[in-house]
Short mmCIF file of N, CA, C and O in Angstrom, two decimals:
data_model
loop_
_atom_site.label_atom_id
_atom_site.label_comp_id
_atom_site.label_asym_id
_atom_site.label_seq_id
_atom_site.Cartn_x
_atom_site.Cartn_y
_atom_site.Cartn_z
N MET S 1466 23.44 -71.42 9.31
CA MET S 1466 24.29 -70.31 9.64
C MET S 1466 24.81 -70.49 11.06
O MET S 1466 24.05 -70.75 11.98
N ALA S 1467 26.09 -70.31 11.21
CA ALA S 1467 26.71 -70.41 12.53
C ALA S 1467 26.60 -69.07 13.24
O ALA S 1467 26.81 -68.01 12.66
N LYS S 1468 26.23 -69.15 14.49
CA LYS S 1468 26.15 -67.93 15.28
C LYS S 1468 27.55 -67.51 15.72
O LYS S 1468 28.37 -68.35 16.07
N THR S 1469 27.80 -66.22 15.67
CA THR S 1469 29.10 -65.74 16.14
C THR S 1469 28.94 -65.30 17.60
O THR S 1469 28.39 -64.26 17.90
N ARG S 1470 29.41 -66.13 18.46
CA ARG S 1470 29.35 -65.86 19.89
C ARG S 1470 30.76 -65.60 20.39
O ARG S 1470 31.72 -66.15 19.86
N PRO S 1471 30.87 -64.80 21.43
CA PRO S 1471 32.21 -64.56 21.95
C PRO S 1471 32.78 -65.83 22.58
O PRO S 1471 32.04 -66.65 23.14
N LYS S 1472 34.08 -66.00 22.47
CA LYS S 1472 34.72 -67.18 23.03
C LYS S 1472 34.99 -67.02 24.51
O LYS S 1472 35.21 -67.99 25.21
N HIS S 1473 35.01 -65.79 24.99
CA HIS S 1473 35.21 -65.54 26.40
C HIS S 1473 34.43 -64.27 26.77
O HIS S 1473 34.13 -63.44 25.93
N LEU S 1474 34.13 -64.17 28.03
CA LEU S 1474 33.43 -62.99 28.52
C LEU S 1474 34.45 -62.06 29.16
O LEU S 1474 35.19 -62.47 30.05
N ASP S 1475 34.47 -60.84 28.73
CA ASP S 1475 35.34 -59.84 29.33
C ASP S 1475 34.55 -59.17 30.45
O ASP S 1475 33.87 -58.16 30.23
N LEU S 1476 34.61 -59.76 31.64
CA LEU S 1476 33.75 -59.34 32.75
C LEU S 1476 33.91 -57.86 33.13
O LEU S 1476 32.92 -57.22 33.45
N PRO S 1477 35.12 -57.30 33.13
CA PRO S 1477 35.20 -55.88 33.49
C PRO S 1477 34.48 -54.95 32.50
O PRO S 1477 34.10 -53.84 32.85
N LYS S 1478 34.27 -55.39 31.27
CA LYS S 1478 33.61 -54.55 30.28
C LYS S 1478 32.09 -54.69 30.29
O LYS S 1478 31.40 -53.88 29.70
N ILE S 1479 31.58 -55.70 30.96
CA ILE S 1479 30.13 -55.91 31.02
C ILE S 1479 29.55 -54.94 32.04
O ILE S 1479 29.97 -54.89 33.18
N ARG S 1480 28.56 -54.17 31.64
CA ARG S 1480 27.90 -53.21 32.54
C ARG S 1480 26.51 -53.73 32.88
O ARG S 1480 25.64 -53.78 32.03
N LEU S 1481 26.35 -54.09 34.12
CA LEU S 1481 25.05 -54.55 34.59
C LEU S 1481 24.15 -53.36 34.87
O LEU S 1481 24.62 -52.33 35.35
N PRO S 1482 22.86 -53.49 34.61
CA PRO S 1482 21.94 -52.43 35.04
C PRO S 1482 21.83 -52.46 36.56
O PRO S 1482 22.16 -53.46 37.22
N ILE S 1483 21.36 -51.38 37.13
CA ILE S 1483 21.28 -51.25 38.59
C ILE S 1483 20.43 -52.36 39.23
O ILE S 1483 20.80 -52.85 40.30
N PRO S 1484 19.32 -52.81 38.62
CA PRO S 1484 18.60 -53.94 39.24
C PRO S 1484 19.44 -55.22 39.29
O PRO S 1484 19.33 -56.00 40.24
N GLY S 1485 20.30 -55.41 38.31
CA GLY S 1485 21.19 -56.58 38.32
C GLY S 1485 22.22 -56.49 39.43
O GLY S 1485 22.55 -57.49 40.08
N ILE S 1486 22.73 -55.29 39.66
CA ILE S 1486 23.70 -55.08 40.74
C ILE S 1486 23.04 -55.34 42.08
O ILE S 1486 23.62 -56.00 42.96
N VAL S 1487 21.81 -54.86 42.25
CA VAL S 1487 21.08 -55.09 43.51
C VAL S 1487 20.84 -56.58 43.71
O VAL S 1487 20.98 -57.11 44.82
N SER S 1488 20.53 -57.29 42.64
CA SER S 1488 20.30 -58.73 42.73
C SER S 1488 21.56 -59.47 43.15
O SER S 1488 21.52 -60.34 44.03
N ILE S 1489 22.68 -59.11 42.56
CA ILE S 1489 23.94 -59.77 42.92
C ILE S 1489 24.32 -59.42 44.36
O ILE S 1489 24.76 -60.29 45.12
N LEU S 1490 24.16 -58.15 44.75
CA LEU S 1490 24.48 -57.77 46.12
C LEU S 1490 23.56 -58.45 47.13
O LEU S 1490 23.97 -58.73 48.26
N HIS S 1491 22.32 -58.73 46.74
CA HIS S 1491 21.40 -59.46 47.61
C HIS S 1491 21.95 -60.86 47.88
O HIS S 1491 21.94 -61.33 49.02
N ARG S 1492 22.45 -61.50 46.85
CA ARG S 1492 23.02 -62.84 47.02
C ARG S 1492 24.30 -62.81 47.82
O ARG S 1492 24.54 -63.65 48.69
N VAL S 1493 25.15 -61.81 47.54
CA VAL S 1493 26.41 -61.68 48.27
C VAL S 1493 26.15 -61.40 49.75
O VAL S 1493 26.79 -62.00 50.62
N SER S 1494 25.20 -60.52 50.04
CA SER S 1494 24.90 -60.20 51.44
C SER S 1494 24.33 -61.42 52.16
O SER S 1494 24.64 -61.66 53.33
N GLY S 1495 23.50 -62.20 51.48
CA GLY S 1495 22.96 -63.41 52.10
C GLY S 1495 24.05 -64.43 52.39
O GLY S 1495 24.08 -65.03 53.47
N ALA S 1496 24.97 -64.60 51.45
CA ALA S 1496 26.08 -65.54 51.66
C ALA S 1496 26.99 -65.05 52.78
O ALA S 1496 27.45 -65.84 53.62
N LEU S 1497 27.24 -63.75 52.83
CA LEU S 1497 28.09 -63.17 53.88
C LEU S 1497 27.48 -63.39 55.25
O LEU S 1497 28.16 -63.79 56.21
N MET S 1498 26.18 -63.14 55.37
CA MET S 1498 25.51 -63.35 56.66
C MET S 1498 25.52 -64.83 57.05
O MET S 1498 25.71 -65.17 58.21
N PHE S 1499 25.33 -65.71 56.07
CA PHE S 1499 25.35 -67.15 56.36
C PHE S 1499 26.72 -67.57 56.87
O PHE S 1499 26.83 -68.33 57.84
N LEU S 1500 27.77 -67.09 56.21
CA LEU S 1500 29.12 -67.46 56.63
C LEU S 1500 29.50 -66.84 57.98
O LEU S 1500 30.36 -67.37 58.68
N ALA S 1501 28.87 -65.75 58.36
CA ALA S 1501 29.18 -65.09 59.62
C ALA S 1501 28.41 -65.67 60.81
O ALA S 1501 28.70 -65.31 61.95
N ILE S 1502 27.47 -66.56 60.57
CA ILE S 1502 26.66 -67.12 61.66
C ILE S 1502 27.53 -67.75 62.76
O ILE S 1502 27.32 -67.46 63.94
N PRO S 1503 28.51 -68.60 62.43
CA PRO S 1503 29.31 -69.18 63.53
C PRO S 1503 30.05 -68.12 64.35
O PRO S 1503 30.12 -68.23 65.58
N VAL S 1504 30.59 -67.11 63.71
CA VAL S 1504 31.32 -66.06 64.43
C VAL S 1504 30.38 -65.27 65.33
O VAL S 1504 30.70 -65.00 66.49
N VAL S 1505 29.21 -64.93 64.81
CA VAL S 1505 28.25 -64.17 65.61
C VAL S 1505 27.76 -65.00 66.80
O VAL S 1505 27.65 -64.48 67.92
N PHE S 1506 27.51 -66.29 66.59
CA PHE S 1506 27.10 -67.15 67.70
C PHE S 1506 28.22 -67.29 68.73
O PHE S 1506 27.98 -67.30 69.93
N TRP S 1507 29.46 -67.39 68.27
CA TRP S 1507 30.60 -67.48 69.17
C TRP S 1507 30.72 -66.21 70.01
O TRP S 1507 30.94 -66.28 71.22
N LEU S 1508 30.57 -65.06 69.36
CA LEU S 1508 30.62 -63.79 70.09
C LEU S 1508 29.47 -63.68 71.09
O LEU S 1508 29.66 -63.24 72.23
N LEU S 1509 28.29 -64.09 70.69
CA LEU S 1509 27.13 -64.02 71.58
C LEU S 1509 27.31 -64.95 72.77
O LEU S 1509 27.09 -64.55 73.92
N ALA S 1510 27.73 -66.18 72.52
CA ALA S 1510 27.93 -67.13 73.62
C ALA S 1510 29.02 -66.65 74.56
O ALA S 1510 28.89 -66.77 75.79
N GLY S 1511 30.08 -66.11 74.01
CA GLY S 1511 31.16 -65.61 74.86
C GLY S 1511 30.75 -64.42 75.69
O GLY S 1511 31.18 -64.27 76.84
N SER S 1512 29.90 -63.58 75.13
CA SER S 1512 29.49 -62.39 75.88
C SER S 1512 28.49 -62.71 76.97
O SER S 1512 28.34 -61.94 77.92
N LEU S 1513 27.79 -63.81 76.87
CA LEU S 1513 26.77 -64.16 77.85
C LEU S 1513 27.24 -65.15 78.91
O LEU S 1513 26.53 -65.39 79.88
N SER S 1514 28.44 -65.72 78.75
CA SER S 1514 28.85 -66.79 79.66
C SER S 1514 29.31 -66.28 81.02
O SER S 1514 28.98 -66.88 82.04
N SER S 1515 30.09 -65.20 81.05
CA SER S 1515 30.55 -64.67 82.34
C SER S 1515 30.96 -63.21 82.17
O SER S 1515 31.10 -62.71 81.05
N GLU S 1516 31.20 -62.56 83.31
CA GLU S 1516 31.59 -61.16 83.25
C GLU S 1516 32.98 -61.00 82.64
O GLU S 1516 33.22 -60.07 81.87
N ALA S 1517 33.88 -61.92 82.94
CA ALA S 1517 35.23 -61.85 82.37
C ALA S 1517 35.18 -62.07 80.86
O ALA S 1517 35.90 -61.39 80.10
N GLN S 1518 34.36 -62.99 80.43
CA GLN S 1518 34.23 -63.24 78.99
C GLN S 1518 33.61 -62.02 78.30
O GLN S 1518 33.96 -61.69 77.17
N PHE S 1519 32.67 -61.36 78.96
CA PHE S 1519 32.06 -60.16 78.39
C PHE S 1519 33.10 -59.06 78.22
O PHE S 1519 33.11 -58.36 77.20
N GLU S 1520 33.98 -58.90 79.19
CA GLU S 1520 35.03 -57.89 79.08
C GLU S 1520 36.00 -58.25 77.95
O GLU S 1520 36.48 -57.37 77.22
N ALA S 1521 36.29 -59.53 77.80
CA ALA S 1521 37.14 -59.97 76.67
C ALA S 1521 36.44 -59.69 75.35
O ALA S 1521 37.07 -59.26 74.37
N TYR S 1522 35.13 -59.91 75.30
CA TYR S 1522 34.33 -59.62 74.12
C TYR S 1522 34.38 -58.13 73.79
O TYR S 1522 34.57 -57.74 72.65
N ARG S 1523 34.22 -57.29 74.82
CA ARG S 1523 34.27 -55.83 74.59
C ARG S 1523 35.63 -55.40 74.06
O ARG S 1523 35.72 -54.53 73.19
N GLY S 1524 36.69 -56.01 74.57
CA GLY S 1524 38.02 -55.69 74.08
C GLY S 1524 38.20 -56.12 72.63
O GLY S 1524 38.83 -55.42 71.83
N PHE S 1525 37.66 -57.28 72.30
CA PHE S 1525 37.76 -57.80 70.93
C PHE S 1525 36.97 -56.93 69.96
O PHE S 1525 37.46 -56.57 68.89
N VAL S 1526 35.78 -56.56 70.34
CA VAL S 1526 34.90 -55.78 69.46
C VAL S 1526 35.35 -54.33 69.35
O VAL S 1526 35.01 -53.65 68.37
N SER S 1527 36.14 -53.85 70.28
CA SER S 1527 36.58 -52.46 70.21
C SER S 1527 37.69 -52.24 69.19
O SER S 1527 38.02 -51.10 68.88
N HIS S 1528 38.25 -53.31 68.65
CA HIS S 1528 39.30 -53.17 67.63
C HIS S 1528 38.68 -52.62 66.34
O HIS S 1528 37.60 -53.07 65.92
N PRO S 1529 39.33 -51.63 65.70
CA PRO S 1529 38.73 -50.99 64.51
C PRO S 1529 38.44 -51.95 63.35
O PRO S 1529 37.44 -51.79 62.66
N ILE S 1530 39.28 -52.95 63.15
CA ILE S 1530 39.03 -53.89 62.05
C ILE S 1530 37.79 -54.73 62.34
O ILE S 1530 36.99 -55.01 61.44
N ILE S 1531 37.63 -55.14 63.59
CA ILE S 1531 36.44 -55.91 63.96
C ILE S 1531 35.19 -55.04 63.84
O ILE S 1531 34.15 -55.49 63.35
N LYS S 1532 35.31 -53.77 64.25
CA LYS S 1532 34.18 -52.85 64.10
C LYS S 1532 33.81 -52.70 62.63
O LYS S 1532 32.62 -52.65 62.28
N LEU S 1533 34.81 -52.61 61.77
CA LEU S 1533 34.54 -52.50 60.34
C LEU S 1533 33.85 -53.76 59.81
O LEU S 1533 32.91 -53.68 59.02
N GLY S 1534 34.30 -54.93 60.28
CA GLY S 1534 33.64 -56.18 59.89
C GLY S 1534 32.20 -56.24 60.34
O GLY S 1534 31.31 -56.68 59.61
N LEU S 1535 31.94 -55.78 61.56
CA LEU S 1535 30.57 -55.75 62.06
C LEU S 1535 29.73 -54.73 61.30
O LEU S 1535 28.53 -54.95 61.08
N LEU S 1536 30.36 -53.64 60.88
CA LEU S 1536 29.65 -52.65 60.06
C LEU S 1536 29.28 -53.25 58.70
O LEU S 1536 28.18 -53.01 58.19
N VAL S 1537 30.17 -54.05 58.13
CA VAL S 1537 29.86 -54.73 56.86
C VAL S 1537 28.71 -55.71 57.06
O VAL S 1537 27.82 -55.82 56.21
N LEU S 1538 28.71 -56.42 58.18
CA LEU S 1538 27.59 -57.33 58.47
C LEU S 1538 26.29 -56.57 58.65
O LEU S 1538 25.23 -57.05 58.24
N LEU S 1539 26.36 -55.40 59.27
CA LEU S 1539 25.17 -54.57 59.41
C LEU S 1539 24.65 -54.16 58.05
O LEU S 1539 23.44 -54.24 57.78
N TRP S 1540 25.57 -53.73 57.15
CA TRP S 1540 25.15 -53.38 55.79
C TRP S 1540 24.53 -54.60 55.11
O TRP S 1540 23.51 -54.48 54.42
N ALA S 1541 25.16 -55.77 55.25
CA ALA S 1541 24.64 -56.97 54.59
C ALA S 1541 23.22 -57.25 55.05
O ALA S 1541 22.34 -57.56 54.23
N TYR S 1542 22.98 -57.13 56.34
CA TYR S 1542 21.64 -57.38 56.87
C TYR S 1542 20.63 -56.37 56.31
O TYR S 1542 19.55 -56.75 55.86
N LEU S 1543 21.00 -55.09 56.35
CA LEU S 1543 20.07 -54.05 55.91
C LEU S 1543 19.82 -54.13 54.40
O LEU S 1543 18.69 -53.98 53.93
N HIS S 1544 20.88 -54.38 53.63
CA HIS S 1544 20.70 -54.49 52.18
C HIS S 1544 19.85 -55.71 51.85
O HIS S 1544 18.96 -55.64 51.00
N HIS S 1545 20.13 -56.82 52.52
CA HIS S 1545 19.37 -58.04 52.25
C HIS S 1545 17.89 -57.85 52.59
O HIS S 1545 17.02 -58.31 51.84
N ALA S 1546 17.62 -57.15 53.68
CA ALA S 1546 16.22 -56.91 54.06
C ALA S 1546 15.54 -55.97 53.06
O ALA S 1546 14.41 -56.26 52.61
N CYS S 1547 16.19 -54.88 52.70
CA CYS S 1547 15.59 -53.93 51.75
C CYS S 1547 15.38 -54.57 50.38
O CYS S 1547 14.33 -54.41 49.76
N ALA S 1548 16.39 -55.27 49.90
CA ALA S 1548 16.27 -55.93 48.60
C ALA S 1548 15.23 -57.05 48.65
O ALA S 1548 14.50 -57.28 47.68
N GLY S 1549 15.14 -57.72 49.78
CA GLY S 1549 14.13 -58.77 49.93
C GLY S 1549 12.73 -58.22 49.83
O GLY S 1549 11.85 -58.83 49.20
N ILE S 1550 12.48 -57.07 50.44
CA ILE S 1550 11.17 -56.42 50.32
C ILE S 1550 10.90 -56.06 48.87
O ILE S 1550 9.79 -56.27 48.35
N ARG S 1551 11.92 -55.54 48.19
CA ARG S 1551 11.77 -55.19 46.76
C ARG S 1551 11.43 -56.43 45.95
O ARG S 1551 10.54 -56.40 45.09
N PHE S 1552 12.11 -57.53 46.22
CA PHE S 1552 11.85 -58.75 45.45
C PHE S 1552 10.48 -59.34 45.76
O PHE S 1552 9.84 -59.92 44.88
N LEU S 1553 10.02 -59.20 47.00
CA LEU S 1553 8.66 -59.64 47.32
C LEU S 1553 7.62 -58.84 46.54
O LEU S 1553 6.64 -59.39 46.05
N LEU S 1554 7.85 -57.53 46.43
CA LEU S 1554 6.94 -56.70 45.63
C LEU S 1554 7.00 -57.08 44.16
O LEU S 1554 5.96 -57.11 43.48
N LEU S 1555 8.18 -57.39 43.67
CA LEU S 1555 8.29 -57.83 42.27
C LEU S 1555 7.57 -59.17 42.06
O LEU S 1555 6.98 -59.39 41.00
N ASP S 1556 7.61 -60.04 43.08
CA ASP S 1556 6.92 -61.34 42.98
C ASP S 1556 5.42 -61.19 42.88
O ASP S 1556 4.75 -62.05 42.29
N ILE S 1557 4.86 -60.11 43.44
CA ILE S 1557 3.42 -59.90 43.31
C ILE S 1557 3.12 -58.90 42.19
O ILE S 1557 2.06 -58.28 42.17
N HIS S 1558 4.09 -58.74 41.31
CA HIS S 1558 3.94 -57.95 40.08
C HIS S 1558 3.72 -56.46 40.35
O HIS S 1558 2.97 -55.80 39.65
N LYS S 1559 4.39 -55.94 41.36
CA LYS S 1559 4.37 -54.50 41.64
C LYS S 1559 5.76 -53.95 41.31
O LYS S 1559 6.76 -54.46 41.78
N GLY S 1560 5.80 -52.93 40.49
CA GLY S 1560 7.07 -52.30 40.15
C GLY S 1560 7.85 -53.00 39.05
O GLY S 1560 9.07 -52.95 39.04
N LEU S 1561 7.15 -53.64 38.14
CA LEU S 1561 7.83 -54.36 37.06
C LEU S 1561 8.24 -53.47 35.89
O LEU S 1561 9.07 -53.88 35.08
N GLU S 1562 7.67 -52.29 35.81
CA GLU S 1562 8.02 -51.39 34.71
C GLU S 1562 9.50 -51.01 34.86
O GLU S 1562 10.02 -50.91 35.95
N LEU S 1563 10.15 -50.76 33.73
CA LEU S 1563 11.58 -50.50 33.74
C LEU S 1563 11.96 -49.32 34.61
O LEU S 1563 12.89 -49.40 35.42
N SER S 1564 11.24 -48.22 34.47
CA SER S 1564 11.58 -47.04 35.26
C SER S 1564 11.37 -47.28 36.76
O SER S 1564 12.18 -46.87 37.59
N THR S 1565 10.30 -47.98 37.11
CA THR S 1565 10.02 -48.29 38.51
C THR S 1565 11.05 -49.26 39.06
O THR S 1565 11.51 -49.11 40.20
N ALA S 1566 11.40 -50.26 38.27
CA ALA S 1566 12.39 -51.24 38.72
C ALA S 1566 13.74 -50.57 38.97
O ALA S 1566 14.42 -50.87 39.95
N ARG S 1567 14.13 -49.66 38.10
CA ARG S 1567 15.39 -48.94 38.31
C ARG S 1567 15.31 -48.03 39.54
O ARG S 1567 16.26 -47.94 40.31
N ALA S 1568 14.17 -47.37 39.71
CA ALA S 1568 14.02 -46.47 40.86
C ALA S 1568 14.04 -47.24 42.18
O ALA S 1568 14.68 -46.80 43.15
N THR S 1569 13.37 -48.38 42.22
CA THR S 1569 13.37 -49.16 43.46
C THR S 1569 14.74 -49.76 43.74
O THR S 1569 15.14 -49.89 44.90
N ALA S 1570 15.48 -50.12 42.69
CA ALA S 1570 16.83 -50.65 42.89
C ALA S 1570 17.75 -49.56 43.46
O ALA S 1570 18.52 -49.81 44.39
N LYS S 1571 17.62 -48.35 42.92
CA LYS S 1571 18.40 -47.24 43.47
C LYS S 1571 18.00 -46.95 44.91
O LYS S 1571 18.85 -46.68 45.76
N ALA S 1572 16.70 -47.03 45.18
CA ALA S 1572 16.21 -46.78 46.54
C ALA S 1572 16.77 -47.82 47.52
O ALA S 1572 17.12 -47.48 48.65
N VAL S 1573 16.87 -49.07 47.10
CA VAL S 1573 17.43 -50.12 47.96
C VAL S 1573 18.87 -49.78 48.33
O VAL S 1573 19.26 -49.87 49.51
N ILE S 1574 19.66 -49.36 47.36
CA ILE S 1574 21.06 -49.04 47.64
C ILE S 1574 21.15 -47.83 48.55
O ILE S 1574 21.89 -47.83 49.55
N VAL S 1575 20.39 -46.79 48.25
CA VAL S 1575 20.45 -45.56 49.06
C VAL S 1575 19.97 -45.82 50.48
O VAL S 1575 20.63 -45.41 51.46
N VAL S 1576 18.85 -46.50 50.62
CA VAL S 1576 18.28 -46.74 51.95
C VAL S 1576 19.19 -47.64 52.78
O VAL S 1576 19.44 -47.37 53.97
N SER S 1577 19.72 -48.69 52.18
CA SER S 1577 20.58 -49.59 52.95
C SER S 1577 21.87 -48.90 53.38
O SER S 1577 22.33 -49.08 54.51
N LEU S 1578 22.46 -48.09 52.51
CA LEU S 1578 23.67 -47.35 52.89
C LEU S 1578 23.36 -46.27 53.93
O LEU S 1578 24.15 -46.07 54.87
N ALA S 1579 22.24 -45.60 53.78
CA ALA S 1579 21.87 -44.56 54.75
C ALA S 1579 21.60 -45.16 56.12
O ALA S 1579 22.07 -44.64 57.15
N LEU S 1580 20.84 -46.25 56.17
CA LEU S 1580 20.57 -46.90 57.45
C LEU S 1580 21.85 -47.44 58.08
O LEU S 1580 22.03 -47.37 59.30
N THR S 1581 22.75 -47.97 57.26
CA THR S 1581 24.03 -48.45 57.77
C THR S 1581 24.83 -47.30 58.37
O THR S 1581 25.42 -47.44 59.45
N ALA S 1582 24.84 -46.16 57.69
CA ALA S 1582 25.58 -45.01 58.20
C ALA S 1582 24.96 -44.49 59.51
O ALA S 1582 25.69 -44.18 60.45
N ILE S 1583 23.64 -44.44 59.56
CA ILE S 1583 22.97 -43.93 60.76
C ILE S 1583 23.18 -44.87 61.94
O ILE S 1583 23.62 -44.48 63.02
N ILE S 1584 22.85 -46.14 61.75
CA ILE S 1584 22.96 -47.11 62.84
C ILE S 1584 24.42 -47.33 63.20
O ILE S 1584 24.78 -47.40 64.38
N GLY S 1585 25.28 -47.43 62.19
CA GLY S 1585 26.71 -47.60 62.48
C GLY S 1585 27.31 -46.42 63.20
O GLY S 1585 28.15 -46.57 64.09
N GLY S 1586 26.87 -45.21 62.84
CA GLY S 1586 27.34 -44.01 63.53
C GLY S 1586 26.91 -43.98 64.99
O GLY S 1586 27.67 -43.57 65.87
N VAL S 1587 25.70 -44.43 65.25
CA VAL S 1587 25.21 -44.45 66.63
C VAL S 1587 25.96 -45.51 67.44
O VAL S 1587 26.33 -45.28 68.60
N LEU S 1588 26.22 -46.66 66.84
CA LEU S 1588 26.86 -47.76 67.57
C LEU S 1588 28.37 -47.64 67.64
O LEU S 1588 28.99 -48.25 68.51
N TRP S 1589 28.99 -46.92 66.73
CA TRP S 1589 30.46 -46.85 66.71
C TRP S 1589 30.93 -46.15 67.95
O TRP S 1589 31.84 -46.39 68.62
#
């Protein structure tokens, strides 16, 4: 008997469960932070080299688009850390039940967004 499999995946129609979304966002946040390393090092080196460079850095960082980018990096860091803790607990077989896994996935999203809003609000 031949299996009837779809010939293509209609990605917009596929609904991932919340733990799957957290897993994908964990990977995306890790990749985003990795790709931002050169920019962050450039900003750090420029801000520490001289007083004039620091003032140029402050002017660059005060632009709203750059602030938004740094806010996204802050979210990436916080989400990656929260999801990483969740995955470490899953690795030691804590929270494997479906209801617990869904609750911890929701908690990761809520906590990372809340911390981003709090820290971003203080720093903005």
